Amino acid sequence: MNFRCFSVILLGAAACLSLSSCGNSSVISLDYVPQAGRMLRGAPEFAVGDFKDKRGEQPQVLGHVRLPIGPSVDTIQTRLPVSDVVRNAFGYALESRGMLATDVKGRFILTGEIQDLRSQLLVHPYGYARIRVNVVEAVSGRVIFTRVYEGERQSTAYRPGTGSPVPILRDLTSRALQDAVDRALDDNSMRQQIGAGSDGRPRYTPGML
């Protein structure tokens, strides 16, 4: 899988005849933006497994845009199933840190559960992610580390008539997901627990990506 394909794509909304009778559907792709100089690099020992979607939503639904009173006027959906979106995010984050294995399995496999990942707008645009991350030893299949990580982003109140809130929601949800992913991969307690090595190369600097 080419994790660099996990890029910003906003496909837009499919219009409905009347917002009072039915809502729009906006399809988005989230993004991952490496933070130069802030990522903890490591050795290429990780592969990415499955992240099960436990949200209780349709596989590609992130949330809804609602007015203070009345039904939703827009449904936010991902281009890919949310399970693939999260898997891609971890893959790209590992690759950005030099930690994505070059062989088939790697020493460790990241798996997990997506407990929550959503975009919503009632008054304030809001993005939230909560993911359980498991580090599995590839040889034995044993879970050697597990923890829940969260990310949350919110912006100021949205004023109707100032343009589509969908790009704002995409950015907030992208950053919330990235916060959860970065906290998982840069967790010192996780790295100490598994004894992850370092490749000794310098950290990313601006312009390298």
PDB file of C-alpha atoms in Angstrom:
ATOM      1  CA  MET A   1       0.000   0.000   0.000  1.00  0.00           C
ATOM      2  CA  ASN A   2       1.254   3.468  -0.850  1.00  0.00           C
ATOM      3  CA  PHE A   3       0.465   5.459   2.274  1.00  0.00           C
ATOM      4  CA  ARG A   4       1.414   8.692   0.530  1.00  0.00           C
ATOM      5  CA  CYS A   5      -1.912   8.399  -1.258  1.00  0.00           C
ATOM      6  CA  PHE A   6      -3.516   9.373   2.060  1.00  0.00           C
ATOM      7  CA  SER A   7      -3.936  12.953   0.908  1.00  0.00           C
ATOM      8  CA  VAL A   8      -6.418  15.775   0.977  1.00  0.00           C
ATOM      9  CA  ILE A   9      -9.279  15.214  -1.453  1.00  0.00           C
ATOM     10  CA  LEU A  10     -12.517  17.084  -1.079  1.00  0.00           C
ATOM     11  CA  LEU A  11     -15.003  15.695  -3.523  1.00  0.00           C
ATOM     12  CA  GLY A  12     -17.813  18.093  -2.601  1.00  0.00           C
ATOM     13  CA  ALA A  13     -21.475  17.787  -1.829  1.00  0.00           C
ATOM     14  CA  ALA A  14     -24.298  16.178  -3.749  1.00  0.00           C
ATOM     15  CA  ALA A  15     -27.060  18.735  -3.782  1.00  0.00           C
ATOM     16  CA  CYS A  16     -30.652  18.087  -2.726  1.00  0.00           C
ATOM     17  CA  LEU A  17     -33.670  20.010  -3.920  1.00  0.00           C
ATOM     18  CA  SER A  18     -34.579  21.304  -0.482  1.00  0.00           C
ATOM     19  CA  LEU A  19     -32.691  21.277   2.821  1.00  0.00           C
ATOM     20  CA  SER A  20     -36.006  21.142   4.600  1.00  0.00           C
ATOM     21  CA  SER A  21     -36.930  17.876   2.920  1.00  0.00           C
ATOM     22  CA  CYS A  22     -33.582  16.101   2.679  1.00  0.00           C
ATOM     23  CA  GLY A  23     -29.906  16.665   3.401  1.00  0.00           C
ATOM     24  CA  ASN A  24     -26.739  16.777   1.354  1.00  0.00           C
ATOM     25  CA  SER A  25     -23.961  14.233   1.456  1.00  0.00           C
ATOM     26  CA  SER A  26     -20.366  15.522   1.442  1.00  0.00           C
ATOM     27  CA  VAL A  27     -17.540  13.081   0.718  1.00  0.00           C
ATOM     28  CA  ILE A  28     -14.106  13.957   2.090  1.00  0.00           C
ATOM     29  CA  SER A  29     -10.680  12.431   2.572  1.00  0.00           C
ATOM     30  CA  LEU A  30      -8.765  13.205   5.742  1.00  0.00           C
ATOM     31  CA  ASP A  31      -5.062  14.004   5.689  1.00  0.00           C
ATOM     32  CA  TYR A  32      -1.930  13.458   7.754  1.00  0.00           C
ATOM     33  CA  VAL A  33       0.650  16.277   7.837  1.00  0.00           C
ATOM     34  CA  PRO A  34       4.056  15.276   9.318  1.00  0.00           C
ATOM     35  CA  GLN A  35       5.241  17.734  11.953  1.00  0.00           C
ATOM     36  CA  ALA A  36       8.841  18.536  11.097  1.00  0.00           C
ATOM     37  CA  GLY A  37      11.189  18.181  14.072  1.00  0.00           C
ATOM     38  CA  ARG A  38       8.442  17.023  16.445  1.00  0.00           C
ATOM     39  CA  MET A  39       8.150  13.332  15.565  1.00  0.00           C
ATOM     40  CA  LEU A  40      10.088  10.695  17.480  1.00  0.00           C
ATOM     41  CA  ARG A  41      11.889   8.579  14.910  1.00  0.00           C
ATOM     42  CA  GLY A  42      12.537   4.891  15.290  1.00  0.00           C
ATOM     43  CA  ALA A  43      13.679   1.732  13.546  1.00  0.00           C
ATOM     44  CA  PRO A  44      11.639   0.194  10.683  1.00  0.00           C
ATOM     45  CA  GLU A  45      10.089  -2.553  12.808  1.00  0.00           C
ATOM     46  CA  PHE A  46       6.333  -1.964  12.420  1.00  0.00           C
ATOM     47  CA  ALA A  47       3.654  -3.185  10.056  1.00  0.00           C
ATOM     48  CA  VAL A  48       0.018  -2.079  10.151  1.00  0.00           C
ATOM     49  CA  GLY A  49      -2.798  -4.559  10.691  1.00  0.00           C
ATOM     50  CA  ASP A  50      -6.536  -4.108  10.944  1.00  0.00           C
ATOM     51  CA  PHE A  51      -8.331  -1.394  12.893  1.00  0.00           C
ATOM     52  CA  LYS A  52     -11.881  -2.574  13.586  1.00  0.00           C
ATOM     53  CA  ASP A  53     -14.641   0.005  13.352  1.00  0.00           C
ATOM     54  CA  LYS A  54     -16.575  -0.144  16.635  1.00  0.00           C
ATOM     55  CA  ARG A  55     -18.401   3.176  16.276  1.00  0.00           C
ATOM     56  CA  GLY A  56     -21.823   1.771  15.505  1.00  0.00           C
ATOM     57  CA  GLU A  57     -22.048   3.906  12.346  1.00  0.00           C
ATOM     58  CA  GLN A  58     -22.086   3.093   8.664  1.00  0.00           C
ATOM     59  CA  PRO A  59     -18.508   2.345   7.515  1.00  0.00           C
ATOM     60  CA  GLN A  60     -18.028   5.674   5.728  1.00  0.00           C
ATOM     61  CA  VAL A  61     -20.155   8.031   7.845  1.00  0.00           C
ATOM     62  CA  LEU A  62     -18.266  10.543  10.008  1.00  0.00           C
ATOM     63  CA  GLY A  63     -21.140  12.674  11.248  1.00  0.00           C
ATOM     64  CA  HIS A  64     -23.719  15.303  10.489  1.00  0.00           C
ATOM     65  CA  VAL A  65     -24.178  19.014  10.063  1.00  0.00           C
ATOM     66  CA  ARG A  66     -27.286  20.094  11.937  1.00  0.00           C
ATOM     67  CA  LEU A  67     -29.144  23.299  12.533  1.00  0.00           C
ATOM     68  CA  PRO A  68     -29.967  24.136  16.173  1.00  0.00           C
ATOM     69  CA  ILE A  69     -33.534  23.044  15.419  1.00  0.00           C
ATOM     70  CA  GLY A  70     -34.512  20.458  12.848  1.00  0.00           C
ATOM     71  CA  PRO A  71     -32.967  17.504  11.011  1.00  0.00           C
ATOM     72  CA  SER A  72     -29.431  17.201   9.722  1.00  0.00           C
ATOM     73  CA  VAL A  73     -28.750  19.173   6.544  1.00  0.00           C
ATOM     74  CA  ASP A  74     -25.517  17.421   5.563  1.00  0.00           C
ATOM     75  CA  THR A  75     -23.959  14.024   6.176  1.00  0.00           C
ATOM     76  CA  ILE A  76     -20.147  13.907   6.222  1.00  0.00           C
ATOM     77  CA  GLN A  77     -18.700  10.738   4.723  1.00  0.00           C
ATOM     78  CA  THR A  78     -15.221   9.468   3.978  1.00  0.00           C
ATOM     79  CA  ARG A  79     -14.185   8.315   0.519  1.00  0.00           C
ATOM     80  CA  LEU A  80     -12.863   5.062   2.026  1.00  0.00           C
ATOM     81  CA  PRO A  81     -14.245   3.077   4.966  1.00  0.00           C
ATOM     82  CA  VAL A  82     -13.170   4.629   8.263  1.00  0.00           C
ATOM     83  CA  SER A  83     -11.224   1.461   9.119  1.00  0.00           C
ATOM     84  CA  ASP A  84      -9.057   2.027   6.028  1.00  0.00           C
ATOM     85  CA  VAL A  85      -8.691   5.753   6.778  1.00  0.00           C
ATOM     86  CA  VAL A  86      -7.298   5.017  10.242  1.00  0.00           C
ATOM     87  CA  ARG A  87      -5.053   2.237   8.973  1.00  0.00           C
ATOM     88  CA  ASN A  88      -3.657   4.586   6.316  1.00  0.00           C
ATOM     89  CA  ALA A  89      -3.054   7.288   8.916  1.00  0.00           C
ATOM     90  CA  PHE A  90      -0.963   4.933  11.058  1.00  0.00           C
ATOM     91  CA  GLY A  91       0.898   3.683   8.006  1.00  0.00           C
ATOM     92  CA  TYR A  92       1.796   7.166   6.842  1.00  0.00           C
ATOM     93  CA  ALA A  93       2.741   8.244  10.379  1.00  0.00           C
ATOM     94  CA  LEU A  94       5.061   5.231  10.732  1.00  0.00           C
ATOM     95  CA  GLU A  95       6.571   5.926   7.320  1.00  0.00           C
ATOM     96  CA  SER A  96       7.168   9.570   8.265  1.00  0.00           C
ATOM     97  CA  ARG A  97       9.093   8.418  11.366  1.00  0.00           C
ATOM     98  CA  GLY A  98      11.172   5.825   9.529  1.00  0.00           C
ATOM     99  CA  MET A  99       9.338   3.102  11.475  1.00  0.00           C
ATOM    100  CA  LEU A 100       7.415   1.331   8.698  1.00  0.00           C
ATOM    101  CA  ALA A 101       8.886  -2.120   8.100  1.00  0.00           C
ATOM    102  CA  THR A 102      10.448  -2.790   4.729  1.00  0.00           C
ATOM    103  CA  ASP A 103       9.745  -6.527   4.902  1.00  0.00           C
ATOM    104  CA  VAL A 104       6.321  -8.207   4.863  1.00  0.00           C
ATOM    105  CA  LYS A 105       5.574  -8.418   8.588  1.00  0.00           C
ATOM    106  CA  GLY A 106       8.047  -6.449  10.631  1.00  0.00           C
ATOM    107  CA  ARG A 107       8.835  -7.139  14.243  1.00  0.00           C
ATOM    108  CA  PHE A 108       5.600  -5.589  15.512  1.00  0.00           C
ATOM    109  CA  ILE A 109       2.114  -5.189  14.077  1.00  0.00           C
ATOM    110  CA  LEU A 110      -0.171  -2.306  15.006  1.00  0.00           C
ATOM    111  CA  THR A 111      -3.833  -3.216  15.305  1.00  0.00           C
ATOM    112  CA  GLY A 112      -6.712  -1.701  17.214  1.00  0.00           C
ATOM    113  CA  GLU A 113     -10.293  -0.558  17.532  1.00  0.00           C
ATOM    114  CA  ILE A 114     -11.845   2.690  16.374  1.00  0.00           C
ATOM    115  CA  GLN A 115     -14.039   3.558  19.324  1.00  0.00           C
ATOM    116  CA  ASP A 116     -14.955   6.979  17.933  1.00  0.00           C
ATOM    117  CA  LEU A 117     -14.116   9.116  14.922  1.00  0.00           C
ATOM    118  CA  ARG A 118     -16.551  11.861  14.013  1.00  0.00           C
ATOM    119  CA  SER A 119     -17.232  15.260  12.533  1.00  0.00           C
ATOM    120  CA  GLN A 120     -20.192  17.236  13.750  1.00  0.00           C
ATOM    121  CA  LEU A 121     -21.667  20.687  13.660  1.00  0.00           C
ATOM    122  CA  LEU A 122     -24.489  21.960  15.805  1.00  0.00           C
ATOM    123  CA  VAL A 123     -23.089  25.333  16.872  1.00  0.00           C
ATOM    124  CA  HIS A 124     -19.327  24.718  16.922  1.00  0.00           C
ATOM    125  CA  PRO A 125     -17.552  22.623  14.247  1.00  0.00           C
ATOM    126  CA  TYR A 126     -16.013  19.678  16.075  1.00  0.00           C
ATOM    127  CA  GLY A 127     -13.777  16.697  15.340  1.00  0.00           C
ATOM    128  CA  TYR A 128     -13.008  13.838  17.705  1.00  0.00           C
ATOM    129  CA  ALA A 129     -11.053  10.581  17.605  1.00  0.00           C
ATOM    130  CA  ARG A 130     -10.671   7.806  20.182  1.00  0.00           C
ATOM    131  CA  ILE A 131      -8.700   4.742  19.167  1.00  0.00           C
ATOM    132  CA  ARG A 132      -7.441   1.714  21.065  1.00  0.00           C
ATOM    133  CA  VAL A 133      -4.001   0.800  19.761  1.00  0.00           C
ATOM    134  CA  ASN A 134      -2.484  -2.644  20.237  1.00  0.00           C
ATOM    135  CA  VAL A 135       1.156  -3.513  19.605  1.00  0.00           C
ATOM    136  CA  VAL A 136       1.330  -7.174  18.616  1.00  0.00           C
ATOM    137  CA  GLU A 137       4.533  -9.188  18.535  1.00  0.00           C
ATOM    138  CA  ALA A 138       4.604 -10.586  15.000  1.00  0.00           C
ATOM    139  CA  VAL A 139       6.307 -13.875  15.851  1.00  0.00           C
ATOM    140  CA  SER A 140       4.087 -14.892  18.771  1.00  0.00           C
ATOM    141  CA  GLY A 141       0.872 -12.940  18.062  1.00  0.00           C
ATOM    142  CA  ARG A 142       0.966 -11.701  21.654  1.00  0.00           C
ATOM    143  CA  VAL A 143      -0.347  -8.232  22.496  1.00  0.00           C
ATOM    144  CA  ILE A 144       2.525  -6.615  24.371  1.00  0.00           C
ATOM    145  CA  PHE A 145       1.066  -3.123  24.715  1.00  0.00           C
ATOM    146  CA  THR A 146      -2.416  -1.626  24.508  1.00  0.00           C
ATOM    147  CA  ARG A 147      -3.789   1.823  25.280  1.00  0.00           C
ATOM    148  CA  VAL A 148      -6.557   4.194  24.210  1.00  0.00           C
ATOM    149  CA  TYR A 149      -5.531   7.494  22.592  1.00  0.00           C
ATOM    150  CA  GLU A 150      -7.722  10.503  21.912  1.00  0.00           C
ATOM    151  CA  GLY A 151      -7.658  13.655  19.805  1.00  0.00           C
ATOM    152  CA  GLU A 152     -10.131  16.519  19.907  1.00  0.00           C
ATOM    153  CA  ARG A 153     -10.410  19.742  17.916  1.00  0.00           C
ATOM    154  CA  GLN A 154     -13.065  22.477  17.911  1.00  0.00           C
ATOM    155  CA  SER A 155     -13.357  25.872  16.245  1.00  0.00           C
ATOM    156  CA  THR A 156     -15.367  28.976  16.924  1.00  0.00           C
ATOM    157  CA  ALA A 157     -19.109  29.020  16.305  1.00  0.00           C
ATOM    158  CA  TYR A 158     -20.127  28.643  12.684  1.00  0.00           C
ATOM    159  CA  ARG A 159     -22.260  31.421  11.217  1.00  0.00           C
ATOM    160  CA  PRO A 160     -24.772  30.215   8.596  1.00  0.00           C
ATOM    161  CA  GLY A 161     -24.313  31.968   5.292  1.00  0.00           C
ATOM    162  CA  THR A 162     -20.523  32.267   5.575  1.00  0.00           C
ATOM    163  CA  GLY A 163     -19.811  29.340   3.263  1.00  0.00           C
ATOM    164  CA  SER A 164     -19.736  25.586   3.561  1.00  0.00           C
ATOM    165  CA  PRO A 165     -18.573  24.244   6.942  1.00  0.00           C
ATOM    166  CA  VAL A 166     -17.359  21.008   5.334  1.00  0.00           C
ATOM    167  CA  PRO A 167     -13.709  22.111   4.787  1.00  0.00           C
ATOM    168  CA  ILE A 168     -13.539  23.247   8.435  1.00  0.00           C
ATOM    169  CA  LEU A 169     -14.911  19.913   9.621  1.00  0.00           C
ATOM    170  CA  ARG A 170     -12.468  18.033   7.412  1.00  0.00           C
ATOM    171  CA  ASP A 171      -9.514  19.926   8.869  1.00  0.00           C
ATOM    172  CA  LEU A 172     -10.692  19.536  12.471  1.00  0.00           C
ATOM    173  CA  THR A 173     -11.297  15.811  12.090  1.00  0.00           C
ATOM    174  CA  SER A 174      -7.974  15.323  10.288  1.00  0.00           C
ATOM    175  CA  ARG A 175      -6.120  17.039  13.122  1.00  0.00           C
ATOM    176  CA  ALA A 176      -8.060  15.145  15.806  1.00  0.00           C
ATOM    177  CA  LEU A 177      -7.172  11.833  14.152  1.00  0.00           C
ATOM    178  CA  GLN A 178      -3.563  12.914  13.716  1.00  0.00           C
ATOM    179  CA  ASP A 179      -3.334  13.924  17.377  1.00  0.00           C
ATOM    180  CA  ALA A 180      -4.462  10.436  18.429  1.00  0.00           C
ATOM    181  CA  VAL A 181      -2.063   8.741  15.999  1.00  0.00           C
ATOM    182  CA  ASP A 182       0.906  10.904  17.019  1.00  0.00           C
ATOM    183  CA  ARG A 183       0.250  10.352  20.717  1.00  0.00           C
ATOM    184  CA  ALA A 184       0.225   6.609  20.137  1.00  0.00           C
ATOM    185  CA  LEU A 185       3.432   6.434  18.119  1.00  0.00           C
ATOM    186  CA  ASP A 186       5.353   8.960  20.226  1.00  0.00           C
ATOM    187  CA  ASP A 187       4.269   7.438  23.558  1.00  0.00           C
ATOM    188  CA  ASN A 188       7.488   6.876  25.504  1.00  0.00           C
ATOM    189  CA  SER A 189       5.857   4.251  27.719  1.00  0.00           C
ATOM    190  CA  MET A 190       4.919   2.229  24.624  1.00  0.00           C
ATOM    191  CA  ARG A 191       8.424   2.432  23.228  1.00  0.00           C
ATOM    192  CA  GLN A 192       9.992   1.471  26.539  1.00  0.00           C
ATOM    193  CA  GLN A 193       7.576  -1.432  26.978  1.00  0.00           C
ATOM    194  CA  ILE A 194       8.401  -2.999  23.634  1.00  0.00           C
ATOM    195  CA  GLY A 195      12.068  -1.999  23.558  1.00  0.00           C
ATOM    196  CA  ALA A 196      11.738  -0.386  20.139  1.00  0.00           C
ATOM    197  CA  GLY A 197      15.049   0.463  18.562  1.00  0.00           C
ATOM    198  CA  SER A 198      16.249   3.548  16.742  1.00  0.00           C
ATOM    199  CA  ASP A 199      17.716   3.771  13.279  1.00  0.00           C
ATOM    200  CA  GLY A 200      20.061   6.548  14.321  1.00  0.00           C
ATOM    201  CA  ARG A 201      19.095   8.845  11.457  1.00  0.00           C
ATOM    202  CA  PRO A 202      18.298  12.511  12.106  1.00  0.00           C
ATOM    203  CA  ARG A 203      14.749  13.656  12.647  1.00  0.00           C
ATOM    204  CA  TYR A 204      12.759  15.220   9.847  1.00  0.00           C
ATOM    205  CA  THR A 205      13.525  18.830   9.092  1.00  0.00           C
ATOM    206  CA  PRO A 206      11.467  21.274   7.042  1.00  0.00           C
ATOM    207  CA  GLY A 207      11.666  20.579   3.325  1.00  0.00           C
ATOM    208  CA  MET A 208      12.368  16.839   3.577  1.00  0.00           C
ATOM    209  CA  LEU A 209       8.793  15.785   2.911  1.00  0.00           C
TER     210      LEU A 209
END
